Coordinates of N, CA, C and O and ligand atoms in Angstrom, one line a residue:
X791 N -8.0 65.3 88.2 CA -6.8 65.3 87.5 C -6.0 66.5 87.9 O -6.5 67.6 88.2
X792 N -4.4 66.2 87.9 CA -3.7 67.4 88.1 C -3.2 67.9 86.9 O -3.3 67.5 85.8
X793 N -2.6 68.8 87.3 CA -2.3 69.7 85.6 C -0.6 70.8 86.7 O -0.6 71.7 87.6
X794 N 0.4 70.1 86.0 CA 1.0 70.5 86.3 C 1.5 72.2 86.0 O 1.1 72.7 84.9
X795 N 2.2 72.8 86.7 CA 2.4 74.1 85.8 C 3.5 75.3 86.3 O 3.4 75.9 87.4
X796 N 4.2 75.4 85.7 CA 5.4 76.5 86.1 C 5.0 77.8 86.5 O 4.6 78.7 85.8
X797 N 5.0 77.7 87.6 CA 4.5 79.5 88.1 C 6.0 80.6 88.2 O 6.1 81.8 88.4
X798 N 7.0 79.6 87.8 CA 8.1 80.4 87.8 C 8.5 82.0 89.3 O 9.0 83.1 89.3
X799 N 8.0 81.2 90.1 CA 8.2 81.5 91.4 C 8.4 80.7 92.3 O 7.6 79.7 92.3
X800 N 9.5 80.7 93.8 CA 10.1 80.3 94.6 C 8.8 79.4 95.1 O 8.0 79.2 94.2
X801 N 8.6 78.6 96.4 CA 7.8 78.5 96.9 C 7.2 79.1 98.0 O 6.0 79.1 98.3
X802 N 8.2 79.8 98.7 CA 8.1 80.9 99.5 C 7.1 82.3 99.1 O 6.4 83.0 99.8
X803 N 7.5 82.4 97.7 CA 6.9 83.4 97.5 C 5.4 83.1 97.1 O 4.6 84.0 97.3
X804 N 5.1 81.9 96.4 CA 3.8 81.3 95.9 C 3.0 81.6 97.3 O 2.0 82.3 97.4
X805 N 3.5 80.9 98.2 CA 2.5 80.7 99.4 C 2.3 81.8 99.7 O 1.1 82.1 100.1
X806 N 3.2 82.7 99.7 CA 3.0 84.5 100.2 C 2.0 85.2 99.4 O 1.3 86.1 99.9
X807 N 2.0 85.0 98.1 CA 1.2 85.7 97.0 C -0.5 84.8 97.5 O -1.3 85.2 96.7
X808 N -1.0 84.0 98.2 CA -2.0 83.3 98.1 C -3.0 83.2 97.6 O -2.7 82.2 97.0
X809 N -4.1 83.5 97.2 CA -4.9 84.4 95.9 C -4.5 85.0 95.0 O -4.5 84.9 93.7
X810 N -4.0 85.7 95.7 CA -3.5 86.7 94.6 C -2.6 86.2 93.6 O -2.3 86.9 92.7
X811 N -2.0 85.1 93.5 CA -0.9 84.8 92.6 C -2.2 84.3 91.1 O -3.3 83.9 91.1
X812 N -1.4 84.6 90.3 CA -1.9 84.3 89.2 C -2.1 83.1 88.4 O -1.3 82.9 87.5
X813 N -3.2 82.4 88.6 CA -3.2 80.9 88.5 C -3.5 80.5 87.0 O -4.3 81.3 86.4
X814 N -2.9 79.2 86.2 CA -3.1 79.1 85.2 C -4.7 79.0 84.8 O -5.2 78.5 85.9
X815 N -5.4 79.1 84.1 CA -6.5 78.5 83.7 C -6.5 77.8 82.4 O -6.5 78.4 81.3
X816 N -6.6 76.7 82.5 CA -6.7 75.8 80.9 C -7.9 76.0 79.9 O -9.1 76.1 80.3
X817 N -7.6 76.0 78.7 CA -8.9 76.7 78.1 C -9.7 75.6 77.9 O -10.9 75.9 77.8
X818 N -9.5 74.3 78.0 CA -10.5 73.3 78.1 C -10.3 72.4 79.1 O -9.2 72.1 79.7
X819 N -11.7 72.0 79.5 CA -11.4 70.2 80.1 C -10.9 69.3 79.5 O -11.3 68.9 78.4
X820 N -9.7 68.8 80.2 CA -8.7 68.0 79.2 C -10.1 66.5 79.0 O -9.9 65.9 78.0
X821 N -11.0 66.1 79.7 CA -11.4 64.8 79.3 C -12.5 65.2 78.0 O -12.6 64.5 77.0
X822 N -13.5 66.7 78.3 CA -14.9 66.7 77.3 C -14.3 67.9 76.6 O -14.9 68.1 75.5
X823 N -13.6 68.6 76.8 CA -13.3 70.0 75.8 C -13.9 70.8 76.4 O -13.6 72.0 76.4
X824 N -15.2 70.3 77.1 CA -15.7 72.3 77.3 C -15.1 73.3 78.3 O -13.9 73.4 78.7
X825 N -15.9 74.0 78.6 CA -15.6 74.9 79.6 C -15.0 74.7 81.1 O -15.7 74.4 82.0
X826 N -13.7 75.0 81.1 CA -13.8 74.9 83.0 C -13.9 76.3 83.6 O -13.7 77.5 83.3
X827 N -14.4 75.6 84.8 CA -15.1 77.5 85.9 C -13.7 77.0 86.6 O -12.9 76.1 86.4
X828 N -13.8 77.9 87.4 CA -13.2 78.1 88.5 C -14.3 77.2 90.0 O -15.5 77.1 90.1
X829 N -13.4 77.0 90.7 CA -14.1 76.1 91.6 C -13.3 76.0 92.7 O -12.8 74.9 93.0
X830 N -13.1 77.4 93.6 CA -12.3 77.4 95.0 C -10.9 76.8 94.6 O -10.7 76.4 93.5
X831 N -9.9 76.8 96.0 CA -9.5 76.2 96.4 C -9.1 75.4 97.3 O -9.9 75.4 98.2
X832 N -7.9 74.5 97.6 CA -7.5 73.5 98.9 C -6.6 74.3 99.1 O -6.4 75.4 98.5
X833 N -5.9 73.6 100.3 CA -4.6 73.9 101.0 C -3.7 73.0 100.9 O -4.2 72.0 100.3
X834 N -2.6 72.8 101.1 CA -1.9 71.7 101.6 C -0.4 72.2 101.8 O -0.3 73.4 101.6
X835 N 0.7 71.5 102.3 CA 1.6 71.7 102.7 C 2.8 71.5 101.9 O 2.8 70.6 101.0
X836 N 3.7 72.3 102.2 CA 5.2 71.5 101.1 C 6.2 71.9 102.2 O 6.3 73.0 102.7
X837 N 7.0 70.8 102.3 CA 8.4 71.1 103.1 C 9.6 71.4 101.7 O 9.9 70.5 101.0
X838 N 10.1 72.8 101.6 CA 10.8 72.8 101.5 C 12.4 72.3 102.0 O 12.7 72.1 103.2
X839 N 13.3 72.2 100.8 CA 14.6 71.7 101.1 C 15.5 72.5 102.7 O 16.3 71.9 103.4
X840 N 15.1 73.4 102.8 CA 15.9 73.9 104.0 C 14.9 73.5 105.2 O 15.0 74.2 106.3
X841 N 13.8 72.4 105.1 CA 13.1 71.9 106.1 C 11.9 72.8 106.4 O 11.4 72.5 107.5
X842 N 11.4 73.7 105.9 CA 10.4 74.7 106.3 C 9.1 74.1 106.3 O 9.5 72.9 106.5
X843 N 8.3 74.1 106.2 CA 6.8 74.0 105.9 C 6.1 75.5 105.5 O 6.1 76.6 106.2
X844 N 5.7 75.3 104.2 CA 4.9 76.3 103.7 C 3.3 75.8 103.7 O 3.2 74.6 103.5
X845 N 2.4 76.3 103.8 CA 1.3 75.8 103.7 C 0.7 76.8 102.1 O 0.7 78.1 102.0
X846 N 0.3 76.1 101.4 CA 0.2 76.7 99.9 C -1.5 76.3 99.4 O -2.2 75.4 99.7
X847 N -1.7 77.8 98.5 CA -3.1 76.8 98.1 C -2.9 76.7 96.5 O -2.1 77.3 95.7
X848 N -3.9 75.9 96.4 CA -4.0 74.6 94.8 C -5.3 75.6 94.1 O -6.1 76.1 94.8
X849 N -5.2 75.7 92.8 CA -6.5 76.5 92.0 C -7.0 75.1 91.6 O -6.3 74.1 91.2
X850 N -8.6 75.2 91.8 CA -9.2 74.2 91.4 C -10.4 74.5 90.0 O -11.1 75.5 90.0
X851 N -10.6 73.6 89.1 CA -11.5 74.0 88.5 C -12.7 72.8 87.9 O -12.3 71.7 87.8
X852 N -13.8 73.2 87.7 CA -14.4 72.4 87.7 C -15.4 72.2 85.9 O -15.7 73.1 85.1
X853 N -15.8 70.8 85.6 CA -16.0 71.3 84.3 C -17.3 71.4 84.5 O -17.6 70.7 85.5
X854 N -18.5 71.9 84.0 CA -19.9 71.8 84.3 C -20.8 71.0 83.3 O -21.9 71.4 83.3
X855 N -20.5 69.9 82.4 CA -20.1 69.5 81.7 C -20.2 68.0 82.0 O -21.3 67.4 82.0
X856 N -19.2 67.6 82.1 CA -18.9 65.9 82.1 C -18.5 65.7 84.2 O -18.2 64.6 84.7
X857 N -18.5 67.0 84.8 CA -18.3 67.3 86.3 C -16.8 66.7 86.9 O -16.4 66.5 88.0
X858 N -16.3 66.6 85.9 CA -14.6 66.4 86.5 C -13.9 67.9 87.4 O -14.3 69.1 87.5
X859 N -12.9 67.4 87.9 CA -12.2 68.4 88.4 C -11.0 68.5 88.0 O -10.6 67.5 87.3
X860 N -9.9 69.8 88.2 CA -9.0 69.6 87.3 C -7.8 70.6 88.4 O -8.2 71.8 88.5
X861 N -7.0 70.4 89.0 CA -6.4 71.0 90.1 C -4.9 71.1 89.2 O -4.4 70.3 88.4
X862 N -4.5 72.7 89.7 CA -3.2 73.3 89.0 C -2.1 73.3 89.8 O -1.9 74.3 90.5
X863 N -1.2 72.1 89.9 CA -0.4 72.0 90.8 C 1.0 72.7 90.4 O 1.5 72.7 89.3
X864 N 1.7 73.4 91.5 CA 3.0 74.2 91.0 C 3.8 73.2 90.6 O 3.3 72.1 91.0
X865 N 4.9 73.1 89.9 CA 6.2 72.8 89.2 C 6.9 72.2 90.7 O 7.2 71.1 90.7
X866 N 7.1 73.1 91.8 CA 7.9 72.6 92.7 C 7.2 71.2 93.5 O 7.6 70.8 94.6
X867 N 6.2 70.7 92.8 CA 5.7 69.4 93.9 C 6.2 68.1 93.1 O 6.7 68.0 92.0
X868 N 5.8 67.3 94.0 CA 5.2 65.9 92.7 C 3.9 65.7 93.5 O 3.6 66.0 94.6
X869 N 3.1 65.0 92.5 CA 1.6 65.1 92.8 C 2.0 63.7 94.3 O 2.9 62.8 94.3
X870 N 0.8 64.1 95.2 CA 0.9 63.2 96.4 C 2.4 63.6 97.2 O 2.8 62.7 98.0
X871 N 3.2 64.5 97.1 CA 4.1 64.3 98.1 C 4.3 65.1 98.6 O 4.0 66.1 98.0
X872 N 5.0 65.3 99.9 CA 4.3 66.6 101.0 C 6.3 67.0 100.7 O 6.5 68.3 100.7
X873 N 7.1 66.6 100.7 CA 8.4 67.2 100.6 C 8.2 67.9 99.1 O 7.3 67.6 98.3
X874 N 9.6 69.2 98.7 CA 9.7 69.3 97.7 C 9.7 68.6 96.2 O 9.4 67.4 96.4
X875 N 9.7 68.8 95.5 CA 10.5 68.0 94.1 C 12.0 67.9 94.5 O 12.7 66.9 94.7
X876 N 12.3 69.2 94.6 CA 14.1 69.8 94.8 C 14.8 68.9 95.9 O 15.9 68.5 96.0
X877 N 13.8 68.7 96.7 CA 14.0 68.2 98.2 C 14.1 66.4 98.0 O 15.0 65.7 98.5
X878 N 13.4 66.1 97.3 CA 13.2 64.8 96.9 C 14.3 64.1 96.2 O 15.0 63.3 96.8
X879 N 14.4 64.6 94.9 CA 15.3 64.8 93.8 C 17.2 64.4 94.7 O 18.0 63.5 94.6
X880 N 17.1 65.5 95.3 CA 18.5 65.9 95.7 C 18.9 64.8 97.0 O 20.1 64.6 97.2
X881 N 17.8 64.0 97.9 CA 18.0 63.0 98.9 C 18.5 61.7 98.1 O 19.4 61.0 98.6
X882 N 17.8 61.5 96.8 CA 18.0 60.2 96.1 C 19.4 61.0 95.6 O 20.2 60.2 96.2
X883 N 19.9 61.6 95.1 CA 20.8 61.7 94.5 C 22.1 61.9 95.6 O 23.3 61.9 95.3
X884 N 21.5 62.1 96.8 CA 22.7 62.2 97.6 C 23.3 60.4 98.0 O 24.4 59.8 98.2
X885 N 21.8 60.0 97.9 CA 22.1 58.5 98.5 C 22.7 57.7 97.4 O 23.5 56.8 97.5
X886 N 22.2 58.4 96.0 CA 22.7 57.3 94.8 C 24.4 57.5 95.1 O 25.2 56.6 95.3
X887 N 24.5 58.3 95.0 CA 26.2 59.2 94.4 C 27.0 59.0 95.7 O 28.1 58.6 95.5
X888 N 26.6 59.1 96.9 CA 27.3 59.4 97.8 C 27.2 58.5 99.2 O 28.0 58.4 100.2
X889 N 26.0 58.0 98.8 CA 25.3 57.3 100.0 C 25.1 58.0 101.5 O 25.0 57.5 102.6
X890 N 25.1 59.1 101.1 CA 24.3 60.4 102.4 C 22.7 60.3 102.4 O 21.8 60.3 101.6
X891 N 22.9 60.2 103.4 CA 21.2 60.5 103.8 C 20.9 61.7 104.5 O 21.2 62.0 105.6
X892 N 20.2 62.3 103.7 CA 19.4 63.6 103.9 C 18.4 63.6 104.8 O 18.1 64.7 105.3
X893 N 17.5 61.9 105.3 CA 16.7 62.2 105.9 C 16.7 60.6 106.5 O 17.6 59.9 106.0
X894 N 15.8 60.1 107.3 CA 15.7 58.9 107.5 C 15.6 58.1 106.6 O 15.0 58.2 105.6
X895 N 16.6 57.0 107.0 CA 16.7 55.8 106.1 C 15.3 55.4 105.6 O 14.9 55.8 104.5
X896 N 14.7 54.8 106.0 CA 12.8 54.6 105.4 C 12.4 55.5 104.8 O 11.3 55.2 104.4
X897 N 12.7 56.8 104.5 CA 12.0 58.1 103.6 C 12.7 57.8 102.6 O 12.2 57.5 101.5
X898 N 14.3 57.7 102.9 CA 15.0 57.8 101.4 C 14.8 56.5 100.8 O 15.1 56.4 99.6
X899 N 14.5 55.4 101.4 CA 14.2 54.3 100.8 C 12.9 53.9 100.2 O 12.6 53.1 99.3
X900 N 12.3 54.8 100.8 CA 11.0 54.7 100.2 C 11.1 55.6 98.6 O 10.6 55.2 97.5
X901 N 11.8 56.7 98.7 CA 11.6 57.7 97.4 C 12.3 57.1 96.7 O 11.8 57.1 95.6
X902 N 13.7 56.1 96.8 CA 14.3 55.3 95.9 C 13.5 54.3 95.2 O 13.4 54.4 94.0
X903 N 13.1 53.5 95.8 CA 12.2 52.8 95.6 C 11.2 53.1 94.2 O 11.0 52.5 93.2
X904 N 10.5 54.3 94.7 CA 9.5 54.6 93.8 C 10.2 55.2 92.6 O 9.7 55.1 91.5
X905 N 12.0 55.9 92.7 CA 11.8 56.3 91.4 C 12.6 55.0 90.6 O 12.9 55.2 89.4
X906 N 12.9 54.1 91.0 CA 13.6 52.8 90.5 C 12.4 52.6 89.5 O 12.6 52.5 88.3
X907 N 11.1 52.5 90.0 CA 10.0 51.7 89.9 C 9.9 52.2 88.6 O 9.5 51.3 87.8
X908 N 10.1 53.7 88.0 CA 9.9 54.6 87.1 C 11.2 54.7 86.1 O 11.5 55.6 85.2
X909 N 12.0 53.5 86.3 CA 13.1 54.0 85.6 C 12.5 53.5 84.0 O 12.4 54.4 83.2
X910 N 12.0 52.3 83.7 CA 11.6 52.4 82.2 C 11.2 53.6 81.6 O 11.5 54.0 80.5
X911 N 10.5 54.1 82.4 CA 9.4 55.1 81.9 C 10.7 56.4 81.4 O 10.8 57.0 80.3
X912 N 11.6 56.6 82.4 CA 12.6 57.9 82.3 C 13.2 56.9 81.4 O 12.5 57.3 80.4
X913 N 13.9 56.1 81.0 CA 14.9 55.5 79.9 C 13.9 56.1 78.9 O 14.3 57.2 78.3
X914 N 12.6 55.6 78.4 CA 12.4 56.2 77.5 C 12.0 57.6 76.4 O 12.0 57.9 75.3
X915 N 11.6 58.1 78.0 CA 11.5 59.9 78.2 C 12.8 60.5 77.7 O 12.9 61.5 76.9
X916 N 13.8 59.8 78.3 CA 15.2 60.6 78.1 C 15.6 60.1 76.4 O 16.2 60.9 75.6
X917 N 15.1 58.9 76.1 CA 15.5 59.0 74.5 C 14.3 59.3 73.4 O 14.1 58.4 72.7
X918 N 13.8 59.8 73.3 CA 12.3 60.3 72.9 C 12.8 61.8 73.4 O 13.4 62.3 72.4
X919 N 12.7 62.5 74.2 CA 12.7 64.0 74.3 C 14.8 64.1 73.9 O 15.1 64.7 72.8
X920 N 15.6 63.8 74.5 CA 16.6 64.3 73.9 C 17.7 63.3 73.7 O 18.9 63.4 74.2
X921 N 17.2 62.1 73.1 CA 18.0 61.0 72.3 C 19.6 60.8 73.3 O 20.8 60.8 72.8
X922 N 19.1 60.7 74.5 CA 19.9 60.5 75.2 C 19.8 58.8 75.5 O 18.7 58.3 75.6
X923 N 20.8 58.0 75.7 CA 21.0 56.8 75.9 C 21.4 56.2 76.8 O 22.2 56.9 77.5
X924 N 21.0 55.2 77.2 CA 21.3 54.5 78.7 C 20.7 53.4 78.4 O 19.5 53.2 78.3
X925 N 21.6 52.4 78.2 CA 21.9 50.9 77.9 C 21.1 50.2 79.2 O 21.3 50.4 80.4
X926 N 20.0 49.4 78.5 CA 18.7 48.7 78.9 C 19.5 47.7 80.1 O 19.3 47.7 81.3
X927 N 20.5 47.1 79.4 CA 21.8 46.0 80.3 C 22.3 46.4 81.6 O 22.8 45.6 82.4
X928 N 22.1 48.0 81.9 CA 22.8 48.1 83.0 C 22.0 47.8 83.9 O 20.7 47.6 83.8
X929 N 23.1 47.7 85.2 CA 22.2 47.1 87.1 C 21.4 48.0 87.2 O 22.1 49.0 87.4
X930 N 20.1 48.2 87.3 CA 19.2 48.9 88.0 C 19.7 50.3 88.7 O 19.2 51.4 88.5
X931 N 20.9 49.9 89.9 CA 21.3 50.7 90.5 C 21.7 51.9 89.6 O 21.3 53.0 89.6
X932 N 23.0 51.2 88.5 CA 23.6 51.8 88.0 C 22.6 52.9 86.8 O 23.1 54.0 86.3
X933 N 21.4 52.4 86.4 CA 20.7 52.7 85.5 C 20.1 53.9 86.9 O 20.2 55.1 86.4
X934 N 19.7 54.0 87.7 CA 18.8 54.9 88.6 C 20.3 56.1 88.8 O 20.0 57.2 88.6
X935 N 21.5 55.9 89.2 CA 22.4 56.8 89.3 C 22.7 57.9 88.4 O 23.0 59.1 88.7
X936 N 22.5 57.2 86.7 CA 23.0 57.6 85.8 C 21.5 58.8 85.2 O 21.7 59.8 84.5
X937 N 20.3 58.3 85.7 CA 19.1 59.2 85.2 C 19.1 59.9 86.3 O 18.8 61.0 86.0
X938 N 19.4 60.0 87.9 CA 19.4 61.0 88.7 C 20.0 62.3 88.3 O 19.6 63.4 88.1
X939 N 21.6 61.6 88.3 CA 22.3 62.6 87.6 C 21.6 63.6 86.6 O 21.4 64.8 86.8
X940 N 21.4 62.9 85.4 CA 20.8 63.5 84.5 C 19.8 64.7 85.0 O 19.8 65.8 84.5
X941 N 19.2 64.2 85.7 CA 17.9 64.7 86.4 C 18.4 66.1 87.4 O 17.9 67.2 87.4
X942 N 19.3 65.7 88.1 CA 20.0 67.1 88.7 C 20.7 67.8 87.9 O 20.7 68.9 88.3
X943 N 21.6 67.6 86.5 CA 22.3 68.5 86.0 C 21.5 69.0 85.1 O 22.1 69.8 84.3
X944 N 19.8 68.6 85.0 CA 19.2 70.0 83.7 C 18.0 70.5 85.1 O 18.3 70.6 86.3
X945 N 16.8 70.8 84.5 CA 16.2 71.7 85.4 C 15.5 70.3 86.1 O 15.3 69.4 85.3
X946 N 15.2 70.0 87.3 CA 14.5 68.8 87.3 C 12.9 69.5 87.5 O 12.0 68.6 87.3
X947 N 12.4 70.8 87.7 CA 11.3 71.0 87.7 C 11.0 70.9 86.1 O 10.2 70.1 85.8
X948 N 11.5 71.4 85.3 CA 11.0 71.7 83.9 C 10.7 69.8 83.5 O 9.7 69.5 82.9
X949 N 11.7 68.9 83.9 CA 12.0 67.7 83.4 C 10.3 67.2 84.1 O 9.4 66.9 83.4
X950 N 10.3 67.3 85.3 CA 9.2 66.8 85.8 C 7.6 67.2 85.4 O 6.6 66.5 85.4
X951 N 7.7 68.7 85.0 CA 6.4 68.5 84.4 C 6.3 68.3 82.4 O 5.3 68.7 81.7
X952 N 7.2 67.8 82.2 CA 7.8 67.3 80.4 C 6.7 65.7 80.7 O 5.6 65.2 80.3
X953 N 8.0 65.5 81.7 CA 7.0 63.8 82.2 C 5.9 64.0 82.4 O 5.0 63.4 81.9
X954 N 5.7 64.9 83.1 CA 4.1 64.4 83.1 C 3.2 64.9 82.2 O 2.0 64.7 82.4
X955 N 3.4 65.3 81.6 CA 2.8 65.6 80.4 C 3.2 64.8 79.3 O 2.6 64.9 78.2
X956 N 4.1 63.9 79.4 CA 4.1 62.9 78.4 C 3.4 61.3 79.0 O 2.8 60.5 78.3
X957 N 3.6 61.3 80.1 CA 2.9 60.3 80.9 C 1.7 60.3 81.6 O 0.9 59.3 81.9
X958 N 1.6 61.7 81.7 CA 0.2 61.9 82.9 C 0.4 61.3 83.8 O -0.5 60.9 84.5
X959 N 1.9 61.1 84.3 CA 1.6 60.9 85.8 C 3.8 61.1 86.3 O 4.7 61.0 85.5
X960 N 4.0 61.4 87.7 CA 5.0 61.9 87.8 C 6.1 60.8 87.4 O 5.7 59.9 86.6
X961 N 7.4 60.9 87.7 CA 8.9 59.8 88.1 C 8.6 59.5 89.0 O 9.2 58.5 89.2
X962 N 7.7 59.7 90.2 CA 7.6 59.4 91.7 C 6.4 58.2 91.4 O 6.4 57.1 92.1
X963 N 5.5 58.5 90.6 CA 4.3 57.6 90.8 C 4.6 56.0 91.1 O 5.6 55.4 90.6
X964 N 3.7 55.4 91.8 CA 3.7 54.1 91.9 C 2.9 53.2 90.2 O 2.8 52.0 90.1
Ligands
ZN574 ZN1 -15.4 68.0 81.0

């Protein structure tokens, strides 16, 4: 399981701090309640928006217990995807609003795709957390433009780990 979490630092600087950054630790295993240890970490990659590759590590923990694992993923990802959140976020919204493409047509078609897939889930997220409205009736299209939006004019990191913590799982998921 991932566990999303605001480290309230760049990504540049996450990857730079590597151990040493201060990783959340949850006081229980979200499935049995007991204790989680610490249990190493991975690596993996994130392309930031100005095209970079950072190579970053994940705090892992383990329960000793029911033997789940429970990995603390930063705010700037979505779980499974090697581009930004920021990065992601901002290609759909160039293609919705503007029809720019930020990157190859099959990437941005692909990320549209998946967050269309998620629009129920955001219609109801958006009226449940701040009684915000968006008429069930509208075209798809018009319904994915109007939650992008939304989605770029508040924090979209903060918004994405709200979702997933009301969903347990991202706006990106399949
Ligand atoms: Zn457990």
């Amino acid at each position: 399981m991932q566990i999303i979490h605001d480290f309230k630092k760049s990504i540049k600087k996450y990857s730079k701090l590597g151990k040493k950054n201060k990783f959340f630790h949850p006081e229980e295993c979200p499935f049995c309640h007991d204790k989680l240890h610490k249990n190493g970490f991975y690596h993996r990659y994130v392309i930031s928006i100005d095209g970079k590759t950072h190579r970053i590590l994940i705090r892992r923990y383990r329960c000793h217990h029911c033997g789940r694992t429970v990995s603390i993923l930063p705010s700037f990802l979505f779980p499974r995807f090697q581009r930004s959140l920021k990065y992601i976020v901002c290609c759909i919204k160039e293609y919705l609003l503007q029809k720019k493409l930020l990157l190859y047509k099959r990437a941005i078609f692909f990320y549209i795709q998946r967050f269309q897939h998620n629009i129920p889930g955001l219609i109801s997220f958006f009226r449940d957390r701040y009684h915000s409205l968006i008429p069930f009736n509208l075209a798809r299209i018009k319904k994915a433009t109007k939650l992008i939006k939304m989605i770029w004019s508040s924090d979209a990191q903060i918004l994405s780990k709200e979702y997933q913590d009301h969903f347990n799982q991202c706006f990106m998921a399949l």
